[in-house]
Structure formats: structure tokens, C-alpha cells
CSV table of C-alpha atoms in Angstrom, one decimal:
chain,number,residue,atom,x,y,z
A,25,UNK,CA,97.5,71.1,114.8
A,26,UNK,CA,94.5,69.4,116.0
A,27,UNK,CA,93.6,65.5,114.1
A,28,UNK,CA,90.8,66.9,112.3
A,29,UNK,CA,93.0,69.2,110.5
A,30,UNK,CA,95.6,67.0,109.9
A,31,UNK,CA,93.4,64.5,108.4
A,32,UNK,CA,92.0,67.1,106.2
A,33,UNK,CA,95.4,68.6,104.9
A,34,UNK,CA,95.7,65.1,102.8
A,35,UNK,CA,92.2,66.2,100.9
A,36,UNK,CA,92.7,70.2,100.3
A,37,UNK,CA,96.6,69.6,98.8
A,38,UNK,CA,95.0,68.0,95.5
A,39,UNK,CA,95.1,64.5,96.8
A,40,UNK,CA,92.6,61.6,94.7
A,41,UNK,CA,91.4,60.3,97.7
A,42,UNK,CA,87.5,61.1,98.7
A,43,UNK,CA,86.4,61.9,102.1
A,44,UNK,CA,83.1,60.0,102.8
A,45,UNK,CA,79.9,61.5,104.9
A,46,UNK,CA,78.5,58.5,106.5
A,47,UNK,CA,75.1,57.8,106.2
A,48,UNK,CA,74.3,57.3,110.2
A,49,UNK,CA,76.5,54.1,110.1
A,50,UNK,CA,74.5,52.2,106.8
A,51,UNK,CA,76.2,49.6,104.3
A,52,UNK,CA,75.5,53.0,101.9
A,53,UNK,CA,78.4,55.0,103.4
A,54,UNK,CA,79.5,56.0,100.1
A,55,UNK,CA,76.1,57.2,98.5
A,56,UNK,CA,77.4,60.8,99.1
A,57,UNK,CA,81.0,61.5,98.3
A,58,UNK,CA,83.3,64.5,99.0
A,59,UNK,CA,86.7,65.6,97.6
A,60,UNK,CA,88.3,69.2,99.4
A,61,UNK,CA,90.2,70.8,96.8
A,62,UNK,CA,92.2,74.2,98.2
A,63,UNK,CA,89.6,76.4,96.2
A,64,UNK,CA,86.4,74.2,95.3
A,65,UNK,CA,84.4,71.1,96.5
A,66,UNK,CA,83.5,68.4,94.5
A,67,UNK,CA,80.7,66.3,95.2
A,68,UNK,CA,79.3,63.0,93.9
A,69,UNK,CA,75.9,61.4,94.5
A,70,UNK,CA,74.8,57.5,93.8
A,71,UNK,CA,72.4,57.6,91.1
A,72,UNK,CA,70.4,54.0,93.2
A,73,UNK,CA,69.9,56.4,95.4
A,74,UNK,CA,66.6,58.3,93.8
A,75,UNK,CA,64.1,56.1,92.2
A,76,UNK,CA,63.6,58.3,89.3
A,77,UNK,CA,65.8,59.4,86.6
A,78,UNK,CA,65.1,63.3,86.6
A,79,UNK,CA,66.3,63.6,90.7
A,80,UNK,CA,69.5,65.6,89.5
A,81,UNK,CA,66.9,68.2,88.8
A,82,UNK,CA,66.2,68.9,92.3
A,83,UNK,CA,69.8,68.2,94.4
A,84,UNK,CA,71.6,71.2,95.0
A,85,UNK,CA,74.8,71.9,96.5
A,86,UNK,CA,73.4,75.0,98.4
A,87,UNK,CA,72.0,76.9,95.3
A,88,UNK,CA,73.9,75.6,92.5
A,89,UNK,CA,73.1,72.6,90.5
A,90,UNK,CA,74.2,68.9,89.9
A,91,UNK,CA,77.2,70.0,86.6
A,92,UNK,CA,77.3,66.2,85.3
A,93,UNK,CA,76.2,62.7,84.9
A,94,UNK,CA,77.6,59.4,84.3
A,95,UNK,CA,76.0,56.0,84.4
A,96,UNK,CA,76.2,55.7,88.6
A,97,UNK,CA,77.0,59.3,89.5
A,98,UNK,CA,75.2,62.6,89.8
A,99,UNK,CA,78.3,65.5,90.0
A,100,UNK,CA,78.2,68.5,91.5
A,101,UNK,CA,82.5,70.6,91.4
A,102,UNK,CA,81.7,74.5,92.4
A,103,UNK,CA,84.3,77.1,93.2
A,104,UNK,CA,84.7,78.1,97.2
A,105,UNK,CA,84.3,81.9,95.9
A,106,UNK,CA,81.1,81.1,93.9
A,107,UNK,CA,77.4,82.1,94.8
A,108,UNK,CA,76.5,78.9,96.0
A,109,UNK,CA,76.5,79.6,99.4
A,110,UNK,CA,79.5,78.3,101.3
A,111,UNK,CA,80.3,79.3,104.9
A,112,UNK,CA,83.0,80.0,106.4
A,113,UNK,CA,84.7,79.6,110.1
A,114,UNK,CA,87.9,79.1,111.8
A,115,UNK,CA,89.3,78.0,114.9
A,116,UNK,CA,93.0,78.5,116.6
A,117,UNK,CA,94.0,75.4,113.4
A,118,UNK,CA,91.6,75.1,110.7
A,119,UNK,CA,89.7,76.8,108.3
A,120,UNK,CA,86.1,75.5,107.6
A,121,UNK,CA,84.5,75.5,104.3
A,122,UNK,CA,80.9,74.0,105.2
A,123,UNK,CA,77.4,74.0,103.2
A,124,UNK,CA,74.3,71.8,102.9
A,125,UNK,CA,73.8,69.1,100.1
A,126,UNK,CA,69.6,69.5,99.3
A,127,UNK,CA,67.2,67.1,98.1
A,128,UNK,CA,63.6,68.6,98.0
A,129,UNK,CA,61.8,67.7,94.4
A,130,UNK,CA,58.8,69.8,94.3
A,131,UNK,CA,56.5,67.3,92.2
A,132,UNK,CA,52.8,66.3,93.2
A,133,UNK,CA,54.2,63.3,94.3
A,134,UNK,CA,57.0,62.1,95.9
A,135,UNK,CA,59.0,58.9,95.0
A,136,UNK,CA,61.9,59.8,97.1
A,137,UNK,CA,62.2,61.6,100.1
A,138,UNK,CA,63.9,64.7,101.2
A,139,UNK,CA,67.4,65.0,102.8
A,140,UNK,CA,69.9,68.0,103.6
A,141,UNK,CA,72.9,66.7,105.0
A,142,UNK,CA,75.7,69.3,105.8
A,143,UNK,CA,79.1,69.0,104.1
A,144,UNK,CA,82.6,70.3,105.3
A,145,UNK,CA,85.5,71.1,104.1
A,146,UNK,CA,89.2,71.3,106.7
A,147,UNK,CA,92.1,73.3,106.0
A,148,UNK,CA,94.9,73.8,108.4
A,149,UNK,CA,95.8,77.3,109.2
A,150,UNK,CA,99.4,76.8,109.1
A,151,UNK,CA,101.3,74.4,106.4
A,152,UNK,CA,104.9,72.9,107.0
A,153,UNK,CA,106.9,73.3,103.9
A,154,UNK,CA,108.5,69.8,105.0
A,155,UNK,CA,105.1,67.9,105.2
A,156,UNK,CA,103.1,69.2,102.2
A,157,UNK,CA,103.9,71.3,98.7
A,158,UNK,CA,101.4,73.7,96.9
A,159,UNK,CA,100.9,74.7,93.6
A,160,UNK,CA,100.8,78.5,93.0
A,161,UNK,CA,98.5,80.4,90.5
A,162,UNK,CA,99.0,82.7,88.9
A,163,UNK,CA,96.4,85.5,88.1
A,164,UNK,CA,95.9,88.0,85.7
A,165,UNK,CA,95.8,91.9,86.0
A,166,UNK,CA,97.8,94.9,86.0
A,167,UNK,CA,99.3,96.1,88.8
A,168,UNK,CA,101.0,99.9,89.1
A,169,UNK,CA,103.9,99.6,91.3
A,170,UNK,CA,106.5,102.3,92.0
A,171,UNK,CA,110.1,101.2,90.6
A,172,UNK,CA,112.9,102.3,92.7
A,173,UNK,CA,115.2,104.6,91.0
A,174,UNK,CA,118.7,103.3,90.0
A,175,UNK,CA,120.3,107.4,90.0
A,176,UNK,CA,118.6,107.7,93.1
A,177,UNK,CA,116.1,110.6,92.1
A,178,UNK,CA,113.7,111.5,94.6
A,179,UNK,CA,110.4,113.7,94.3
A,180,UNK,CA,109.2,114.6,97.9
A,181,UNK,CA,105.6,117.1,99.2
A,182,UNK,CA,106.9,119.2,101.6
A,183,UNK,CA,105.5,122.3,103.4
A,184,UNK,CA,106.3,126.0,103.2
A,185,UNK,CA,108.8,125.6,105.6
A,186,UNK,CA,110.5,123.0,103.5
A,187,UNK,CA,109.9,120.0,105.7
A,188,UNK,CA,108.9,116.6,104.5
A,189,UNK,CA,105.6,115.8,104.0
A,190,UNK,CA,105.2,112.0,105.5
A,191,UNK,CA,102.1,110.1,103.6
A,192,UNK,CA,99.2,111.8,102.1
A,193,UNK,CA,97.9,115.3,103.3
A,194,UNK,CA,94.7,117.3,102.5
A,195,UNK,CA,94.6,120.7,101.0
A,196,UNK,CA,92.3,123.4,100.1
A,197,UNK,CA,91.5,124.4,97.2
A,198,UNK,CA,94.1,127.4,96.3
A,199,UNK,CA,96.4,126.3,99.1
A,200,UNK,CA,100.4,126.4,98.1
A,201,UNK,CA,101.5,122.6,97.9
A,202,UNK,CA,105.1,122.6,98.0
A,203,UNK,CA,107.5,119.8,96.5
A,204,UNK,CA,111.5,119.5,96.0
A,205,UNK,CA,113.1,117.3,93.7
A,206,UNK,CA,116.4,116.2,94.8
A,207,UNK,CA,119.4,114.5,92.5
A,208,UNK,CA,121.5,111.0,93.1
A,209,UNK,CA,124.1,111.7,95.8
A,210,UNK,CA,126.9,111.1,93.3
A,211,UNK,CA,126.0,114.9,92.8
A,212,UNK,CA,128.3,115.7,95.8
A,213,UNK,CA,131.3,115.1,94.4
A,214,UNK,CA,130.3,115.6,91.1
A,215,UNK,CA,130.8,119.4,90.8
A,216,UNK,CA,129.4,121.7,87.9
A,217,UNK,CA,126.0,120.0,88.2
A,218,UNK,CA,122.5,121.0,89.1
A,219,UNK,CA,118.8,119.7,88.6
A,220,UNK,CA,116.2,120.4,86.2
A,221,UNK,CA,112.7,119.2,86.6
A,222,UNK,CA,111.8,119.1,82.6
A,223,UNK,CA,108.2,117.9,83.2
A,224,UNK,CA,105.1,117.9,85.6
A,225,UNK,CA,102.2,116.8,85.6
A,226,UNK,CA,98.9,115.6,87.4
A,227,UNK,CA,96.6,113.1,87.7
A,228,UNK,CA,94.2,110.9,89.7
A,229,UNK,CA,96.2,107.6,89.5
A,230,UNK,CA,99.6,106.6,89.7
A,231,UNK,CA,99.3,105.3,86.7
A,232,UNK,CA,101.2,108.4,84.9
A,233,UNK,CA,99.4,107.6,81.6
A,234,UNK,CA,95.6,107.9,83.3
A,235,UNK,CA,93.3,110.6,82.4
A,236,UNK,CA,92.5,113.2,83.3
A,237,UNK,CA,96.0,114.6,83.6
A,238,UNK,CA,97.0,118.3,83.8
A,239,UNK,CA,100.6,119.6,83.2
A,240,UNK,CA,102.2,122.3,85.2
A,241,UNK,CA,105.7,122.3,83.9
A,242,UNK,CA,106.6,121.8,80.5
A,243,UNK,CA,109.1,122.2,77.6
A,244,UNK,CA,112.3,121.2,79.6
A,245,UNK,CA,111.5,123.0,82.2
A,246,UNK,CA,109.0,126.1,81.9
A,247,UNK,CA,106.7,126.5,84.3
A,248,UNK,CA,103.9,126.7,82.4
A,249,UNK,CA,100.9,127.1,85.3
A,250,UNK,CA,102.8,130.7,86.2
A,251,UNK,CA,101.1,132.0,83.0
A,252,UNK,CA,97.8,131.3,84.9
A,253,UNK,CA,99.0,131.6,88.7
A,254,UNK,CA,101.4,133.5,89.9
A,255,UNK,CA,101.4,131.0,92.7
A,256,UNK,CA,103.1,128.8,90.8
A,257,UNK,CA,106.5,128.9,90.7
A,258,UNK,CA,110.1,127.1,90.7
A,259,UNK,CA,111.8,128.7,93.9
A,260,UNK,CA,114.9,129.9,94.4
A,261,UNK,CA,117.7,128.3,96.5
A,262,UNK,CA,121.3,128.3,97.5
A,263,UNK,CA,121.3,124.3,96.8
A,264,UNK,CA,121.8,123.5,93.0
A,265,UNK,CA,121.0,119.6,93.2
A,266,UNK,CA,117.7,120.1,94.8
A,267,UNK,CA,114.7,122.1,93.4
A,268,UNK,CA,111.8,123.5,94.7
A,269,UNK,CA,108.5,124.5,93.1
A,270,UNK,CA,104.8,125.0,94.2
A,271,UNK,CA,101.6,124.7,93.0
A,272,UNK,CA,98.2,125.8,94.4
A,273,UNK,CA,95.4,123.3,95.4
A,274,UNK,CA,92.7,122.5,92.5
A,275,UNK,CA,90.4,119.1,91.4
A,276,UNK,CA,89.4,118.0,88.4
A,277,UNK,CA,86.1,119.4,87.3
A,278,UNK,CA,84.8,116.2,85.7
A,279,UNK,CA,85.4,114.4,89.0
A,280,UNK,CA,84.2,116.8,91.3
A,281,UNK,CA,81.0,116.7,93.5
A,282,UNK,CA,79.5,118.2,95.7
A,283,UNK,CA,81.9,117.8,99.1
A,284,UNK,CA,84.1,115.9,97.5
A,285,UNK,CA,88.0,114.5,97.9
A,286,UNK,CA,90.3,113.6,95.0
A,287,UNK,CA,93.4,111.8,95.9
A,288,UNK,CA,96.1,113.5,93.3
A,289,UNK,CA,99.4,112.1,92.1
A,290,UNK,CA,102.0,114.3,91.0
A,291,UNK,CA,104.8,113.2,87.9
A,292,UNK,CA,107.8,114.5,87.0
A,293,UNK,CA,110.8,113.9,84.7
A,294,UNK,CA,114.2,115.0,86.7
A,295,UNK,CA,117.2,115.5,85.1
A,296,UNK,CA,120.9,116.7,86.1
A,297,UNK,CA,122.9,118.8,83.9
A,298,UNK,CA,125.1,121.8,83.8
A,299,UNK,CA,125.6,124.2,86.4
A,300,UNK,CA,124.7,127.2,83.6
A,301,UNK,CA,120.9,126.9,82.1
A,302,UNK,CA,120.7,126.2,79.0
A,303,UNK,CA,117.6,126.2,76.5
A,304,UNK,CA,117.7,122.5,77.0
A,305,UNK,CA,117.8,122.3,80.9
A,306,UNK,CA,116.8,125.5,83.3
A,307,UNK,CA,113.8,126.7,85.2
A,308,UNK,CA,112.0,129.5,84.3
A,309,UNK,CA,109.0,131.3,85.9
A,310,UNK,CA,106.8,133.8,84.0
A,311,UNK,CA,106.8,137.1,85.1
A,312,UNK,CA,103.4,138.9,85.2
A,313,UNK,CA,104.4,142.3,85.4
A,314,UNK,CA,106.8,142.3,82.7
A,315,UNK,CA,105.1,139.5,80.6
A,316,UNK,CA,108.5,137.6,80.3
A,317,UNK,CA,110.1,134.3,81.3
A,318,UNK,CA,112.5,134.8,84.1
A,319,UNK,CA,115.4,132.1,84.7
A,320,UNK,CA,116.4,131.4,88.4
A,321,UNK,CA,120.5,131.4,88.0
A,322,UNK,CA,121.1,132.0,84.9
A,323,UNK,CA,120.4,134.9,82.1
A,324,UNK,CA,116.7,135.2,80.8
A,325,UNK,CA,117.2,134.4,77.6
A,326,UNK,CA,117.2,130.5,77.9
A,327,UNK,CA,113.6,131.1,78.4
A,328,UNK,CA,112.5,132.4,75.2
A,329,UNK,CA,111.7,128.9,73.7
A,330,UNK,CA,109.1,128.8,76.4
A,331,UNK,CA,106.9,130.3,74.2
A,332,UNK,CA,107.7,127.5,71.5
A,333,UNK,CA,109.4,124.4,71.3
A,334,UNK,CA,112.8,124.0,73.2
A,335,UNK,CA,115.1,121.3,72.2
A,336,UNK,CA,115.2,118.1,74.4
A,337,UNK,CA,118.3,117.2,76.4
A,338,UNK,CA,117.7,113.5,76.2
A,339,UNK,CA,117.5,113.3,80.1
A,340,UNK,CA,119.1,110.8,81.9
A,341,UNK,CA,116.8,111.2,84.9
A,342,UNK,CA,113.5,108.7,85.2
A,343,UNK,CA,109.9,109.7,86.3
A,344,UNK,CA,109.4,110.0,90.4
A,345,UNK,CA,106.2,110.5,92.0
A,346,UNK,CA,104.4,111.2,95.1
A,347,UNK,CA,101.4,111.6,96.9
A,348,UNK,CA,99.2,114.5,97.6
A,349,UNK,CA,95.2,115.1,98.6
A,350,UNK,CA,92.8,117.7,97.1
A,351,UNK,CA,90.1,118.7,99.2
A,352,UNK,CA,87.0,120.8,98.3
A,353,UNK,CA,85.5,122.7,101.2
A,354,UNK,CA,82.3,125.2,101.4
């Protein structure tokens, strides 16, 4: 760490000691004044310095203004992130914070002359934990963050083939996007059990709450898009604690423009339960030739709530979610 740096450290870790400008060696060293703080500058000015009383009116810390007065001091404290114009550089150790202190009245007359003289804050690149402390803030906001699952559910994008989709992936529109939804491994040993995906649903976010949103399974576990695509559709496997389901490529129509991409999020609310479907806990598809609701292992007729309300299980499962693109082409 060069000396510069080091001698700065002792101003931008919220020390009350003021770094001076010198005035090209006068007895008025301290006529300008300057305190580093780790996010703003503060700035003081001797009032003897300007022979009249209105002066503060022109002295500007690159565009902003003098904040306060007392009876020897002009004050000027401004935020690092504000509009006032501050630069900044770096070398291999510091960071530097510089801008111009400005003195240009614009009367008639003058009764004190112009100055600029460049001011600069130091901070070291790298702090010791041993040498200094900091003070954290913190800042407010929401933040969405994926929680891991404590049953160990898992949602995954796949492709036809059934092979993991890794990251996002672009589709057009109508294109099958596959997914499987996989239980805890407990399920090994666990025996009579298989997965249910109860709900699905879409949106732009991964906020599941935003709008627009657009379900495609429903009602513990109808497939509710089949009434409106064949295309989608819970699949049939050999593998009762992972299921499989697709849904064709689409975008919102109040997002869309012309050429445009939408960046999709797909929900879902998993849930193991019994081997043998129940009207609580199954997966049925809806047959367009025969206008019915088809189950995948188990006899129809846990479907016919479909077309109602079907009583809840009270799912154990949590919501999962994963990535997937939209694009329009043509």
C-alpha cells in the first residue's frame, strides 16, 4: 500500500481529523478544509476569505452549493453518488474521489477574485481487518431469492429427449418445452409413493406472485392447458417419483412487441403421495377425441373433479422453479 493511501485510510474510516489543501505554502493553509468520509466529502471554507457576505452564493463544490453557515465557516457535505460531479480513478492501491472547489461570482464587479482548486479524496483498495473496522449499512429493497428446498424437491427444463436443460434456453413460439419434477431421495426407500405436480404456473418474474401469470395445471393436478392444446400434457413413465409434462412456447400479449424476447419463469407446487391416484393427488390429461380426463396409472375416474373443485391434499411439497426463454420469430 503506497503512503498516500495509507495516510488517507485514517480520513475515509470516519476519523474527526481534517485533511488540509495548502494554499501554495501561505500562513492561510487552513482557509479550505477537507474531511473524506467512505461515501461523501465534506468541505469547509473561511468566511475572511471573501470580502463580502453573499460569496457562499457563488462557491460550488463542482455543481452543488455551499449547504450551511456559521459565524467563520461556509459548508459544503455532498454524497460521492450525487450529481455534483465527482471523478473517479484508481491505481494498483487507491481509489480516487477528486473534483474542483469553484469560486466565480458573476457580479459587475468583483471584490474577490476567482479560484478553482482541485480537491481529492484516497481510499485504499484493500483494507486489513487488523488495522481498521467499518461500519456496514444496511439498505432497503426487496430482494427475490430462490430458497433451497428442505424435502429436496427439484423442478428441472429438459429436452425431448429427457436431458437437462443447463441455464436459460430460447424457444419458438409453439415449440414443446419439456420439464420433470423429481421428489426428495428419501423416496427410494420409501416404497408406495409417487409425485404429483398439483400446480403450474407462468410468469415473467420469479417473483411467483407477479402479473401477468398464466396457469397450466390446476386443481391438484389437472392439466388444464390440454383443454386448449393437445400439446400439453403430463407424460407417461416407468419412474413414479419423477414426472414429466410439456408445454408449447407462447408470450404474453401485453408484453409483446414487435421482435421481441420474454424471459419466462415456470412455478409449481410438488407433492408426494400414494402410489394409487386419488381425486386429491394424480395427473390427468384431457382427451380430445373422447372429451374426457384421462389419468396416467390409475382409473379415470379421479379425474372427474377436473371439471370442478377437487379436494386439497394439504401438500407437503414447497414451490420449485426454473428458468425458461420465449422467443418470437417472423
Amino acid at each position: 500500500m503506497s503512503p498516500s493511501c495509507a495516510a488517507s485510510l485514517l480520513i475515509a474510516e470516519y476519523k474527526d481529523q481534517v485533511t488540509t489543501i495548502p494554499e501554495g505554502g501561505s500562513d492561510k493553509s487552513k482557509d479550505i478544509e477537507v474531511l473524506c468520509h467512505i461515501d461523501r466529502m465534506y468541505v469547509r471554507v473561511r468566511r475572511d476569505m471573501f470580502k463580502t457576505p453573499h460569496a457562499y452564493k457563488f462557491l460550488k463544490l463542482g455543481r452543488c452549493p455551499v449547504n450551511a453557515g456559521k459565524k467563520e465557516h461556509f459548508f459544503l457535505l455532498h454524497a460521492l453518488k450525487s450529481n455534483c460531479g465527482f471523478k473517479k480513478m484508481s491505481n494498483k492501491d487507491c481509489v480516487i474521489i477528486s473534483i474542483v472547489l469553484t469560486f466565480h461570482p458573476n457580479t459587475p464587479i468583483l471584490r474577490d477574485l476567482p479560484f478553482e482548486v482541485k480537491l481529492q479524496c484516497r481510499y485504499p483498495r484493500f483494507f486489513h481487518s487488523y488495522k481498521v473496522g467499518f461500519i456496514p449499512q444496511i439498505q432497503g429493497g426487496t430482494v427475490y431469492r430462490q430458497l433451497p428446498s428442505r424435502s429436496t424437491f427439484v423442478l428441472t427444463p429438459q429436452d425431448e429427449s429427457g436431458n437437462n436443460i443447463m441455464g436459460s434456453r430460447t424457444f419458438v413460439l409453439g415449440q414443446p418445452m419439456f420439464f420433470q419434477a423429481g421428489g426428495p431421495s428419501s423416496m427410494t426407500s420409501a416404497g408406495q409413493k409417487r409425485v404429483y405436480i398439483q400446480k403450474c404456473h407462468i410468469t415473467i418474474s420469479q417473483n411467483p406472485n407477479a402479473s401477468p401469470s398464466y396457469t397450466v395445471i390446476d386443481n391438484q393436478g389437472c392439466m388444464i392447458e390440454s383443454k386448449i392444446t393437445p400439446t400439453s400434457a403430463f407424460i407417461k413413465g416407468n419412474q413414479k417419483k419423477i414426472q414429466r409434462f410439456t408445454v408449447p412456447a407462447f408470450i404474453f400479449k401485453d408484453q409483446a412487441s414487435s421482435a421481441s424476447t420474454q424471459q419466462l419463469f415456470m412455478h409449481c407446487q410438488i407433492y408426494v403421495g400414494p402410489l394409487t391416484p386419488t381425486p386429491s393427488s394424480k395427473a390427468c390429461n384431457f382427451d380430445p377425441v373422447s372429451k374426457k380426463w384421462k389419468e396416467l396409472h390409475g382409473p379415470n375416474s379421479v379425474c372427474d373433479c377436473c371439471e370442478s373443485t377437487c379436494p386439497s391434499p394439504h401438500p407437503r411439497g414447497n414451490v420449485q422453479c426454473c428458468n425458461l426463454q420465449s422467443v418470437l420469430e417472423g
